[in-house]
PDB file of C-alpha atoms in Angstrom:
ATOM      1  CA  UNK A  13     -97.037 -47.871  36.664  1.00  0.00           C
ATOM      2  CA  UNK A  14     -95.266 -50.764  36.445  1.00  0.00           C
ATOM      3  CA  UNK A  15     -91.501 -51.445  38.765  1.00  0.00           C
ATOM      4  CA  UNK A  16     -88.836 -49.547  37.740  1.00  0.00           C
ATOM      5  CA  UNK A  17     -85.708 -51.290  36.325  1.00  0.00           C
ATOM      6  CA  UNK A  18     -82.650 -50.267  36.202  1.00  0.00           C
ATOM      7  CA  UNK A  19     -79.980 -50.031  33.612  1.00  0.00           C
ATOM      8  CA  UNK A  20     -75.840 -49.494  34.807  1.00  0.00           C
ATOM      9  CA  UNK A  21     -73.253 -47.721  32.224  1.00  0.00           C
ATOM     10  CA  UNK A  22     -69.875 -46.303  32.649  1.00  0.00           C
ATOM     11  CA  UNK A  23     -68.650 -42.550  32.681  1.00  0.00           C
ATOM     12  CA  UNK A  24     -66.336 -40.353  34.239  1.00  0.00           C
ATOM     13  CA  UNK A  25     -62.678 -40.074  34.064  1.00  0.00           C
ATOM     14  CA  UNK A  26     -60.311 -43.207  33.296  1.00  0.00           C
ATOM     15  CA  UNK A  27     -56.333 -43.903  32.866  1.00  0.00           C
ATOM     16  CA  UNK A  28     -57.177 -43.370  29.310  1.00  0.00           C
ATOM     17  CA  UNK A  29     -59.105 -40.015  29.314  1.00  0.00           C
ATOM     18  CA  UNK A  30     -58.072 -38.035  30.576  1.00  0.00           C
ATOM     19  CA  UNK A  31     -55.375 -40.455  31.826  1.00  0.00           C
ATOM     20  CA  UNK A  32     -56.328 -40.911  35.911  1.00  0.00           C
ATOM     21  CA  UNK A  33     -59.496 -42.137  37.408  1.00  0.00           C
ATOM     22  CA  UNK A  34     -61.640 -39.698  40.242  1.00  0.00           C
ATOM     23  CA  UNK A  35     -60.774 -40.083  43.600  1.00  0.00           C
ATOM     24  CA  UNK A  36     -62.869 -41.873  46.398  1.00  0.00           C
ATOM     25  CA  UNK A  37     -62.326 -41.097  50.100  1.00  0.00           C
ATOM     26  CA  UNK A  38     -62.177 -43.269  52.749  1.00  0.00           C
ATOM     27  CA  UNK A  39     -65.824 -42.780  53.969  1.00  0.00           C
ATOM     28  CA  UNK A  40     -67.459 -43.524  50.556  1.00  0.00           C
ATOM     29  CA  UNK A  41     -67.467 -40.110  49.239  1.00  0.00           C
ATOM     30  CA  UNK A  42     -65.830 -39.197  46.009  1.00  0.00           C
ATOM     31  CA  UNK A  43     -65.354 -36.597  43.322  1.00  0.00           C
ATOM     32  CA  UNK A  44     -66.918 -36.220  39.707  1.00  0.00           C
ATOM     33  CA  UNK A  45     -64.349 -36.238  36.943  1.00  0.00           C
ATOM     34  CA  UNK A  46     -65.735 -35.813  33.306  1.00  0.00           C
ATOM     35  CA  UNK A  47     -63.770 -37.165  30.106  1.00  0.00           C
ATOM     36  CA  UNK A  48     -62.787 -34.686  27.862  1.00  0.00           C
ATOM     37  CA  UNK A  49     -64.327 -33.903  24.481  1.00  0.00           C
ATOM     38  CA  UNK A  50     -63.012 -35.754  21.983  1.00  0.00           C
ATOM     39  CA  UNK A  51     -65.466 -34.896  19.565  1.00  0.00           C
ATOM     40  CA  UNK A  52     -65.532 -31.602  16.703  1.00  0.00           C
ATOM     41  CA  UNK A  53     -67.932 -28.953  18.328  1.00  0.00           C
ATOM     42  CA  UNK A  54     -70.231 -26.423  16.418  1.00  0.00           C
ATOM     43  CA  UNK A  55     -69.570 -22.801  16.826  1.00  0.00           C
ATOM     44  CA  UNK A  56     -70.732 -21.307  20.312  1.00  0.00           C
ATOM     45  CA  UNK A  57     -73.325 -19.129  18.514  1.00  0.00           C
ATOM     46  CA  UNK A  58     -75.206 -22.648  16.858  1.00  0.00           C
ATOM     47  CA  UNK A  59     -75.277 -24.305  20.211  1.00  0.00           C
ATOM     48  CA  UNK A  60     -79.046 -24.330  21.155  1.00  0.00           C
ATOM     49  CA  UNK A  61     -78.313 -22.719  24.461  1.00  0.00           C
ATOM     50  CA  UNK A  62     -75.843 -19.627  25.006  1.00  0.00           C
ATOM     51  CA  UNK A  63     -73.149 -21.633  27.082  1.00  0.00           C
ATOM     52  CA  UNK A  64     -69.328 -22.357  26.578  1.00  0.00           C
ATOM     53  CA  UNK A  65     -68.173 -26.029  26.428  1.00  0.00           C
ATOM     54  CA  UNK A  66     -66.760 -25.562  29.837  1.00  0.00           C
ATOM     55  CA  UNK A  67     -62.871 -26.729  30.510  1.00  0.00           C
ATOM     56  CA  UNK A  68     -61.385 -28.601  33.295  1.00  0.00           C
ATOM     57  CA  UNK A  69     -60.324 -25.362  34.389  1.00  0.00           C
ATOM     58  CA  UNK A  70     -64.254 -24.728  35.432  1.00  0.00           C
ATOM     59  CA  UNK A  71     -64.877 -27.563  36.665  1.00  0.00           C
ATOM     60  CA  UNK A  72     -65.622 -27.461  40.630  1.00  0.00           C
ATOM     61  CA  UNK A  73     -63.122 -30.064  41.730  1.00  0.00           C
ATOM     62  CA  UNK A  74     -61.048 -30.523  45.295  1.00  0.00           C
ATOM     63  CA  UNK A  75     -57.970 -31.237  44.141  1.00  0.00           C
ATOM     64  CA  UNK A  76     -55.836 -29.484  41.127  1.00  0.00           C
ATOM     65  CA  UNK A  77     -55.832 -31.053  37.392  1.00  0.00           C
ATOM     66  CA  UNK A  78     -52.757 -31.198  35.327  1.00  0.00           C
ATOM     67  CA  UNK A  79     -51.618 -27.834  33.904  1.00  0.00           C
ATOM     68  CA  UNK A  80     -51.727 -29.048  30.562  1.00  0.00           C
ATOM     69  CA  UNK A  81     -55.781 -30.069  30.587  1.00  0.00           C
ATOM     70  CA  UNK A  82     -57.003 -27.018  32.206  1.00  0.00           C
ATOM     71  CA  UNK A  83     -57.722 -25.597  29.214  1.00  0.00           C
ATOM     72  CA  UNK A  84     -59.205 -28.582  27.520  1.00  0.00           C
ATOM     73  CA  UNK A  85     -62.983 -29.081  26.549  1.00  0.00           C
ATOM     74  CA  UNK A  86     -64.635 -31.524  28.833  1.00  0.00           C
ATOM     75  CA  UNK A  87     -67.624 -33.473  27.622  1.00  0.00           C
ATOM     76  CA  UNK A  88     -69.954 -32.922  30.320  1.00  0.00           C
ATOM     77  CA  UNK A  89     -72.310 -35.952  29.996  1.00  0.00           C
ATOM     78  CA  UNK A  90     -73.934 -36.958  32.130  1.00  0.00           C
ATOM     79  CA  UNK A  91     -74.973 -33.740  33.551  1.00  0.00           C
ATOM     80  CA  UNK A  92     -76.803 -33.489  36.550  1.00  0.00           C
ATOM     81  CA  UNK A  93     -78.547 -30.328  38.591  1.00  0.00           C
ATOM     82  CA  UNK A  94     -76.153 -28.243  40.592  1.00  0.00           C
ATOM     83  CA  UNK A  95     -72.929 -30.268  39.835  1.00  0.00           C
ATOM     84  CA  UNK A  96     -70.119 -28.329  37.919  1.00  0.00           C
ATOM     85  CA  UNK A  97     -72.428 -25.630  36.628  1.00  0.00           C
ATOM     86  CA  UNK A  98     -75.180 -27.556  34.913  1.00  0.00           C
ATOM     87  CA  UNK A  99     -78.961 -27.324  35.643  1.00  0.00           C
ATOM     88  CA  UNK A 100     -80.911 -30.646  34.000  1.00  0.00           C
ATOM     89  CA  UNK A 101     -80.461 -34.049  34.227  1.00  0.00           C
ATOM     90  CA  UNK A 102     -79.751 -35.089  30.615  1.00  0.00           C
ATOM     91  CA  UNK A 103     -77.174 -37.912  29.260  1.00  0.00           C
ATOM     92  CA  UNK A 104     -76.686 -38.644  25.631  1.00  0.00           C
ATOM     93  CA  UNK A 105     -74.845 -41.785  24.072  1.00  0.00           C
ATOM     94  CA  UNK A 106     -73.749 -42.590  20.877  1.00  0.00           C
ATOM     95  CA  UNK A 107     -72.890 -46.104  20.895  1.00  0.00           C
ATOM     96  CA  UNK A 108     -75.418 -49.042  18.969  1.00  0.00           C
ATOM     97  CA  UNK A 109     -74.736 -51.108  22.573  1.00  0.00           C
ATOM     98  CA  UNK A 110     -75.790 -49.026  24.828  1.00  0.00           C
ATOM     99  CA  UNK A 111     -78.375 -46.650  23.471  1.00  0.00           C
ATOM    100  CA  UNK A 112     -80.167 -49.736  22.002  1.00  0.00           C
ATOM    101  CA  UNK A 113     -80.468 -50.467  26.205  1.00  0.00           C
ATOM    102  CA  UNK A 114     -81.059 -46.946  26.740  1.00  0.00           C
ATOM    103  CA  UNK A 115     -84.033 -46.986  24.677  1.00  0.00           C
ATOM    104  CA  UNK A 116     -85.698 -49.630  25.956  1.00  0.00           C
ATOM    105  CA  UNK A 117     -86.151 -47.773  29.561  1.00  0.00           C
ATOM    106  CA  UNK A 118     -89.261 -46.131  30.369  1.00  0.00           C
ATOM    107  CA  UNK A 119     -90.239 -43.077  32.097  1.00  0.00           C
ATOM    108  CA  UNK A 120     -89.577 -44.066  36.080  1.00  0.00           C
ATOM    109  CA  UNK A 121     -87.003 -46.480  34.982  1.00  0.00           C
ATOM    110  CA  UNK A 122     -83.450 -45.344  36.640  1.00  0.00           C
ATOM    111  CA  UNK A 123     -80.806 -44.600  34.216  1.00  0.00           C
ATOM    112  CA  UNK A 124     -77.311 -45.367  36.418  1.00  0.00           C
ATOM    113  CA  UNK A 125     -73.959 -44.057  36.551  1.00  0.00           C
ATOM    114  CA  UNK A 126     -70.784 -45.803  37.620  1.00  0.00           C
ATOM    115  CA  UNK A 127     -66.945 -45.150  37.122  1.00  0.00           C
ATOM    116  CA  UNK A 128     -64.135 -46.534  38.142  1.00  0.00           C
ATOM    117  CA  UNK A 129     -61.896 -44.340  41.383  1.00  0.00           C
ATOM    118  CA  UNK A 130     -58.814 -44.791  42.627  1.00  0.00           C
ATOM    119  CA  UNK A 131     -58.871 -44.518  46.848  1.00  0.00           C
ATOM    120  CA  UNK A 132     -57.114 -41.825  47.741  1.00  0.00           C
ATOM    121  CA  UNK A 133     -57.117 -39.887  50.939  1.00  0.00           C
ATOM    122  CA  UNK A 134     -58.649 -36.982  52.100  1.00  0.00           C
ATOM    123  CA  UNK A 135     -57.035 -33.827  50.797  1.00  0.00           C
ATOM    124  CA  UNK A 136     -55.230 -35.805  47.551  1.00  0.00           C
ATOM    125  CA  UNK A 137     -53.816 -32.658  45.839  1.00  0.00           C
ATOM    126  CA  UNK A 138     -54.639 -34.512  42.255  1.00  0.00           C
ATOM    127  CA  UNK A 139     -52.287 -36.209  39.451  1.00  0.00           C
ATOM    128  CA  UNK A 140     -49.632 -33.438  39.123  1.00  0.00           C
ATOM    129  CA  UNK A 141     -48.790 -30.083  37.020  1.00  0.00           C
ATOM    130  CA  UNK A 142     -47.793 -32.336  34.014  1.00  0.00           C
ATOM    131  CA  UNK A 143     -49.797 -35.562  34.604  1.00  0.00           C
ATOM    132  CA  UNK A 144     -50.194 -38.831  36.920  1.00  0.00           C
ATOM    133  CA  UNK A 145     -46.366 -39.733  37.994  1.00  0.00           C
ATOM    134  CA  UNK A 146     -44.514 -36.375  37.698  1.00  0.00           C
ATOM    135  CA  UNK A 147     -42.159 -34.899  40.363  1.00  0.00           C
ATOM    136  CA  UNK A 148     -45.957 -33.247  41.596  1.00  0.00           C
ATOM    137  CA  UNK A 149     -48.189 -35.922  41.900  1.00  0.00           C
ATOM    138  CA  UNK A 150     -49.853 -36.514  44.773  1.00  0.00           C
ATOM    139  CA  UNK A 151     -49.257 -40.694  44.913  1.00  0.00           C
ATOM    140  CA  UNK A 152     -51.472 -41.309  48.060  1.00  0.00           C
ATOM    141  CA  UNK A 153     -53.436 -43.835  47.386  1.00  0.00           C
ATOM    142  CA  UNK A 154     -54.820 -47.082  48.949  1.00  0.00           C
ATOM    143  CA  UNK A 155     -51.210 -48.420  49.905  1.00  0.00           C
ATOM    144  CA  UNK A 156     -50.418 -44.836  51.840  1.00  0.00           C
ATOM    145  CA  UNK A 157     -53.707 -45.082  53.769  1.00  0.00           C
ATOM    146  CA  UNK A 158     -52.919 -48.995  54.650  1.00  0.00           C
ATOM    147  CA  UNK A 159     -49.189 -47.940  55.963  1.00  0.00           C
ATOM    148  CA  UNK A 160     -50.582 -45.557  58.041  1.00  0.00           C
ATOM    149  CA  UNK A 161     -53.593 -47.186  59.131  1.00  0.00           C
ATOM    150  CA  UNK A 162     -56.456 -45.175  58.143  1.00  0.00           C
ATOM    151  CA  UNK A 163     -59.839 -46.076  58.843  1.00  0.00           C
ATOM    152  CA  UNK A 164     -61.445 -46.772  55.438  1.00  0.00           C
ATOM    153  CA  UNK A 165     -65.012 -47.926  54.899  1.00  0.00           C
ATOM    154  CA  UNK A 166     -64.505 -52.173  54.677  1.00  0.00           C
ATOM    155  CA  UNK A 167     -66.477 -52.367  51.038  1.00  0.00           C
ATOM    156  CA  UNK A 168     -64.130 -50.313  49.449  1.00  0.00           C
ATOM    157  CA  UNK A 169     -61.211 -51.744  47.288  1.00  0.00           C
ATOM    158  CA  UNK A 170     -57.770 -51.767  48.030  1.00  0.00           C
ATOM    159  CA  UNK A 171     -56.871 -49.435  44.797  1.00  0.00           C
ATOM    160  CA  UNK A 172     -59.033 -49.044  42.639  1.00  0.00           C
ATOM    161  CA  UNK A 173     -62.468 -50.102  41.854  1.00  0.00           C
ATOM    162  CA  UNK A 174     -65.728 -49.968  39.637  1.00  0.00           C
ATOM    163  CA  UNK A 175     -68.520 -47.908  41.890  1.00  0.00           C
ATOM    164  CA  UNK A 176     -72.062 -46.492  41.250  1.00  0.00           C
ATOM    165  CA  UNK A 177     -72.140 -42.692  42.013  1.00  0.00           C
ATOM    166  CA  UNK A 178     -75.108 -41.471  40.632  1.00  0.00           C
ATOM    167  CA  UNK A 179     -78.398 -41.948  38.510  1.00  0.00           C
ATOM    168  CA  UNK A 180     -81.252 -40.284  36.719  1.00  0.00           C
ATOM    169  CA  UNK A 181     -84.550 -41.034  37.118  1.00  0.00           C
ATOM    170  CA  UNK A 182     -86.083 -41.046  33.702  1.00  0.00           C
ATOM    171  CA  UNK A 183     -88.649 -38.930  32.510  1.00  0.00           C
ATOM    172  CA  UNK A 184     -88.066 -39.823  29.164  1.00  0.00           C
ATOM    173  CA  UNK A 185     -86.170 -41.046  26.378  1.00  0.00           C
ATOM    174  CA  UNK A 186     -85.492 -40.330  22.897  1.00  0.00           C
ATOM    175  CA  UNK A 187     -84.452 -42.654  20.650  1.00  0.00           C
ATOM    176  CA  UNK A 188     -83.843 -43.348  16.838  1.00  0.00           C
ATOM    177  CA  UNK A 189     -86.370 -44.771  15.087  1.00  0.00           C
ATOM    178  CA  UNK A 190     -84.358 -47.293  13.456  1.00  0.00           C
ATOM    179  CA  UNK A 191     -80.775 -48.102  14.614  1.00  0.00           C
ATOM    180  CA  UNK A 192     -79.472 -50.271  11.450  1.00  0.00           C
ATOM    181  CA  UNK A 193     -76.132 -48.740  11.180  1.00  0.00           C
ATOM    182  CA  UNK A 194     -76.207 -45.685   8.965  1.00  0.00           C
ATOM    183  CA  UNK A 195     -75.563 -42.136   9.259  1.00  0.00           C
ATOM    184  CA  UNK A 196     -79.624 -41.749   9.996  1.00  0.00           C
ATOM    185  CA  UNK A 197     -79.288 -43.766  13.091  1.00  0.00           C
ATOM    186  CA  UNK A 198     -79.617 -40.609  15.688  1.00  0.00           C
ATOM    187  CA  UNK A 199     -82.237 -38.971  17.569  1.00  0.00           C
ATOM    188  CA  UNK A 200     -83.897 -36.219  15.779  1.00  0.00           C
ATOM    189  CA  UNK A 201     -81.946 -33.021  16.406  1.00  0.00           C
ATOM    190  CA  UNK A 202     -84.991 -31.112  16.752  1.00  0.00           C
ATOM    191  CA  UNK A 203     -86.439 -32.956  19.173  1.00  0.00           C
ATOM    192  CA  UNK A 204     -83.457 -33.437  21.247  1.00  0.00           C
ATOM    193  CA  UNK A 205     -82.672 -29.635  21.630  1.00  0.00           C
ATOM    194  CA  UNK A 206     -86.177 -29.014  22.777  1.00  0.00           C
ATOM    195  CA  UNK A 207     -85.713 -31.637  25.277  1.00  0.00           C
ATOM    196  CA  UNK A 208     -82.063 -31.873  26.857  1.00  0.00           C
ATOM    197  CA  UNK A 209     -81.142 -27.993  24.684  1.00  0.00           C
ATOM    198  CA  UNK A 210     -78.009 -28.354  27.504  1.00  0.00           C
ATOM    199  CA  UNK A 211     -76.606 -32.022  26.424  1.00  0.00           C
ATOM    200  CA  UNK A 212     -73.117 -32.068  25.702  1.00  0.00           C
ATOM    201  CA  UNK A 213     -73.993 -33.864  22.478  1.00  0.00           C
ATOM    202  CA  UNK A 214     -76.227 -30.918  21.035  1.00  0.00           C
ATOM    203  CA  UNK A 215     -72.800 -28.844  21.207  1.00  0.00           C
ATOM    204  CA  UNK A 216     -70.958 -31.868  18.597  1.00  0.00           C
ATOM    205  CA  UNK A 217     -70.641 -31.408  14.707  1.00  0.00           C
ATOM    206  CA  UNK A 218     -72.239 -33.748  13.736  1.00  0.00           C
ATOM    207  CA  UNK A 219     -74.977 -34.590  16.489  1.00  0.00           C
ATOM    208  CA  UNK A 220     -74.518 -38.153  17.338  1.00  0.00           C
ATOM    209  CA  UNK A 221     -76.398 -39.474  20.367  1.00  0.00           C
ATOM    210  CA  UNK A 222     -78.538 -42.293  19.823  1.00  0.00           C
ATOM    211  CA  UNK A 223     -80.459 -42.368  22.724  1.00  0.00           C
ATOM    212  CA  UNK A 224     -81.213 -38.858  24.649  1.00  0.00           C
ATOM    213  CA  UNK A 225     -82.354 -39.470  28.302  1.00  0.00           C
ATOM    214  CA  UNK A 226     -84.196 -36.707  30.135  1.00  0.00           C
ATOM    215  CA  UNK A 227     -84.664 -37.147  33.845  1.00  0.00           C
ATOM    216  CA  UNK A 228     -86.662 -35.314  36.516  1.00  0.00           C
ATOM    217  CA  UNK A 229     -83.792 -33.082  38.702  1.00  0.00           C
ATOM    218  CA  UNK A 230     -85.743 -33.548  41.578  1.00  0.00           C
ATOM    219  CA  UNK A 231     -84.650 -37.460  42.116  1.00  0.00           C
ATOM    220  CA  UNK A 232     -82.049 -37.228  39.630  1.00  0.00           C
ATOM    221  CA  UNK A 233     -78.331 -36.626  40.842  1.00  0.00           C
ATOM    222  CA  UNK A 234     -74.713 -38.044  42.563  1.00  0.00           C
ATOM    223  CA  UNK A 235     -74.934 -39.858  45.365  1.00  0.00           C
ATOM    224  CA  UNK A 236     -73.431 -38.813  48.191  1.00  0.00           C
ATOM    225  CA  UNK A 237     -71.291 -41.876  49.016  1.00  0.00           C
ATOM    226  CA  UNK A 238     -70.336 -44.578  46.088  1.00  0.00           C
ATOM    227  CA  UNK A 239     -71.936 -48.131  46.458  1.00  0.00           C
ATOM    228  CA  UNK A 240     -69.220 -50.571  45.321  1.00  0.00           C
ATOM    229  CA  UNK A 241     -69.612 -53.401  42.095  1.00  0.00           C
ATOM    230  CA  UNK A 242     -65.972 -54.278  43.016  1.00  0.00           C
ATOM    231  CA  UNK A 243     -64.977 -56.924  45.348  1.00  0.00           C
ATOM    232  CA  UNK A 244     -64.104 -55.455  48.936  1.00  0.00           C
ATOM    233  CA  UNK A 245     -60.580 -57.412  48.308  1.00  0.00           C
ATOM    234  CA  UNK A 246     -59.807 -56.517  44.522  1.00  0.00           C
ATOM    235  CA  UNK A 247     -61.034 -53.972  41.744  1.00  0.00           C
ATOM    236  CA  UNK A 248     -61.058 -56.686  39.186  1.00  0.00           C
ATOM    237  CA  UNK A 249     -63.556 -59.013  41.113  1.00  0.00           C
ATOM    238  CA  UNK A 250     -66.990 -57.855  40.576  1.00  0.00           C
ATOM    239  CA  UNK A 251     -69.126 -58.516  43.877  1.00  0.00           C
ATOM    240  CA  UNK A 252     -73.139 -59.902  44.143  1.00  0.00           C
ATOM    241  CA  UNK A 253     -74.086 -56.756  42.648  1.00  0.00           C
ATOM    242  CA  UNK A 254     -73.207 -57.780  39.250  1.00  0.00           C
ATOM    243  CA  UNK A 255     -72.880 -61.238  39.776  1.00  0.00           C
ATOM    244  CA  UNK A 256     -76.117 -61.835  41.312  1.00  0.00           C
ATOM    245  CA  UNK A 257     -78.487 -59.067  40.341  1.00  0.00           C
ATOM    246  CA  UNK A 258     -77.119 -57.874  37.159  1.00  0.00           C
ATOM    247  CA  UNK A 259     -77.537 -59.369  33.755  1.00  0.00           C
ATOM    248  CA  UNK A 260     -73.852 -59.225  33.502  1.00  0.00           C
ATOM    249  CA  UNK A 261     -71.609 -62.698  34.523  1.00  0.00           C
ATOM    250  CA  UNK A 262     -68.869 -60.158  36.146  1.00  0.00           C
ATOM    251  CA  UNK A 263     -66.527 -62.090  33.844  1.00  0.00           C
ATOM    252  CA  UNK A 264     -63.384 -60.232  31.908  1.00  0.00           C
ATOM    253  CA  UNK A 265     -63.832 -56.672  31.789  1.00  0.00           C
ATOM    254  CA  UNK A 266     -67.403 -55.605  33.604  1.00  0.00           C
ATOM    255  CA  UNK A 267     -66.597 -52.945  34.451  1.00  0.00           C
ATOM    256  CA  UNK A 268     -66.605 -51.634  30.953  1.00  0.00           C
ATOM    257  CA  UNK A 269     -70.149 -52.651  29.949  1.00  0.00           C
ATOM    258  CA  UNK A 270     -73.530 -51.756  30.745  1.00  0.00           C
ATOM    259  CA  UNK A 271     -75.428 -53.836  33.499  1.00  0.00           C
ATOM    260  CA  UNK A 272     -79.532 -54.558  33.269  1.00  0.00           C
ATOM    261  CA  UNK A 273     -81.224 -54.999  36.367  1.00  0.00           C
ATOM    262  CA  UNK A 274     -84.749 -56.172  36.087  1.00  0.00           C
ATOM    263  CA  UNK A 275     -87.447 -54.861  38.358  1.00  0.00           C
ATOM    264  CA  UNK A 276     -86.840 -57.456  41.317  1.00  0.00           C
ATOM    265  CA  UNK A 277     -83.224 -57.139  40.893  1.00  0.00           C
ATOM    266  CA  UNK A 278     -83.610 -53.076  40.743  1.00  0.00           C
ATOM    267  CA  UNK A 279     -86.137 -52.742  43.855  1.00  0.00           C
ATOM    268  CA  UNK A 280     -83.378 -54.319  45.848  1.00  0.00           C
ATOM    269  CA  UNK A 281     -80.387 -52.572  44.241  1.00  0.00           C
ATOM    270  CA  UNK A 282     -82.215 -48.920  45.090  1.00  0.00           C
ATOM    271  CA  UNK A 283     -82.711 -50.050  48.438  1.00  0.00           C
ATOM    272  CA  UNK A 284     -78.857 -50.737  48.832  1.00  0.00           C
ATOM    273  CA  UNK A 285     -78.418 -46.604  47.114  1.00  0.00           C
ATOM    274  CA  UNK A 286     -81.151 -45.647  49.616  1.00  0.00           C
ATOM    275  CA  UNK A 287     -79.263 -46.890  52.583  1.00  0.00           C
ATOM    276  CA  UNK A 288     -75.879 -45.529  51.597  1.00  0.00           C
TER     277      UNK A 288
END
């Protein structure tokens, strides 16, 4: 078998769904935040597994979410073994982009996560009853911890910042056969249910997911500290992660778009996630 490479896309929680980012903690660690389902869902009794589309309400989290998304469908993709319920380590995407990456991977490649956190310190109570910037927010961030002179790992970024927290290590990967466009340009339902039946896209009307990824749970899963692609000194500035091993120039947004690494590039990038 051949190196793996590598292959970096974005998930998790954002200003704009659900409308704040996940916290990261001082020493590198960090919570989980899914984005919420934005999609139409099939009836529970056509999903191909006997499971609710859990809430943000079920969500194991260590802080509390706004009283107004506690009830709302979360789209729980990437899912990963023992995190908020799930068992398998499955991601499906539906965008040409990505998936058309996605599907060039091979079993052994790594499939990576990243997301962008806001620091916060230890005990943040979350964004509020209502939302971020109501009378019960918890505003603690990066600032608080500066005032106050908090020890906070050096790589992390004042505020907020793009980080990898997790990956799956592929066992395989479905794929379209052709991706020109149309409404045929999924994975075949079929064969994704018998292979990720728990993927958050089985559970949408219509399927959509271009690329299915299936991973082995033994090596799959979060990290247990973040490794930072932002600049120790600014969220914006992507550091020698991206600039230097990724195929992306860490110009404009990165932090929005998927990142190759090539199999030098992603030996030394999984030695950095070993070390963390």
């Amino acid at each position: 078998m051949s190196d793996p490479r590598a292959l970096a896309v974005n998930v998790a929680a954002n200003t704009n769904e659900p409308g704040f980012r996940g916290p990261v903690y001082p020493d590198g660690s960090f919570a989980y935040v899914p984005i919420p389902e934005s999609a139409a869902t099939l009836p529970r009794e056509e999903f191909p597994v006997d499971e609710p589309v859990p809430t943000y309400g079920d969500l194991d989290l260590p802080f509390a979410v706004p009283a107004d998304l506690r009830e709302t469908p979360v789209h729980a993709d990437p899912e990963f073994p023992g995190v908020h319920g799930r068992e398998r380590a499955t991601y499906g995407d539906p965008y040409g982009v990505k998936a058309g990456r996605i599907a060039a991977l091979d079993p052994g490649d790594w499939l990576l996560f990243y997301a962008t956190l806001t620091l916060r310190p230890r005990g943040w109570t979350g964004p509020g009853d209502e939302g971020p910037g109501d009378a019960g927010a918890d505003e603690r961030d990066g600032a608080w911890l500066r005032e106050r002179d908090v020890d906070v790992d050096r790589d992390l970024a004042p505020d907020w910042g793009a980080y990898l927290f997790a990956g799956i290590r592929i066992d395989r990967v479905l794929s379209a056969a052709g991706d020109d466009g149309d409404d045929e340009g999924v994975v075949d339902r079929a064969a994704a249910t018998e292979a990720a039946p728990t993927n958050a896209h089985l559970k949408r009307d219509p399927f959509d997911a271009r690329a299915v990824v299936v991973g082995d749970a033994g090596q799959s899963g979060l990290f247990e500290r973040v490794l930072p692609l932002s600049a120790s000194d600014a969220g914006a500035e992507a550091n020698p992660i991206v600039t230097d091993l990724s195929s992306d120039s860490g110009k404009g947004p990165w932090w929005r778009r998927p990142m190759a690494f090539d199999a030098p590039a992603a030996s030394r990038l999984l030695a950095r996630i070993d070390g963390i």
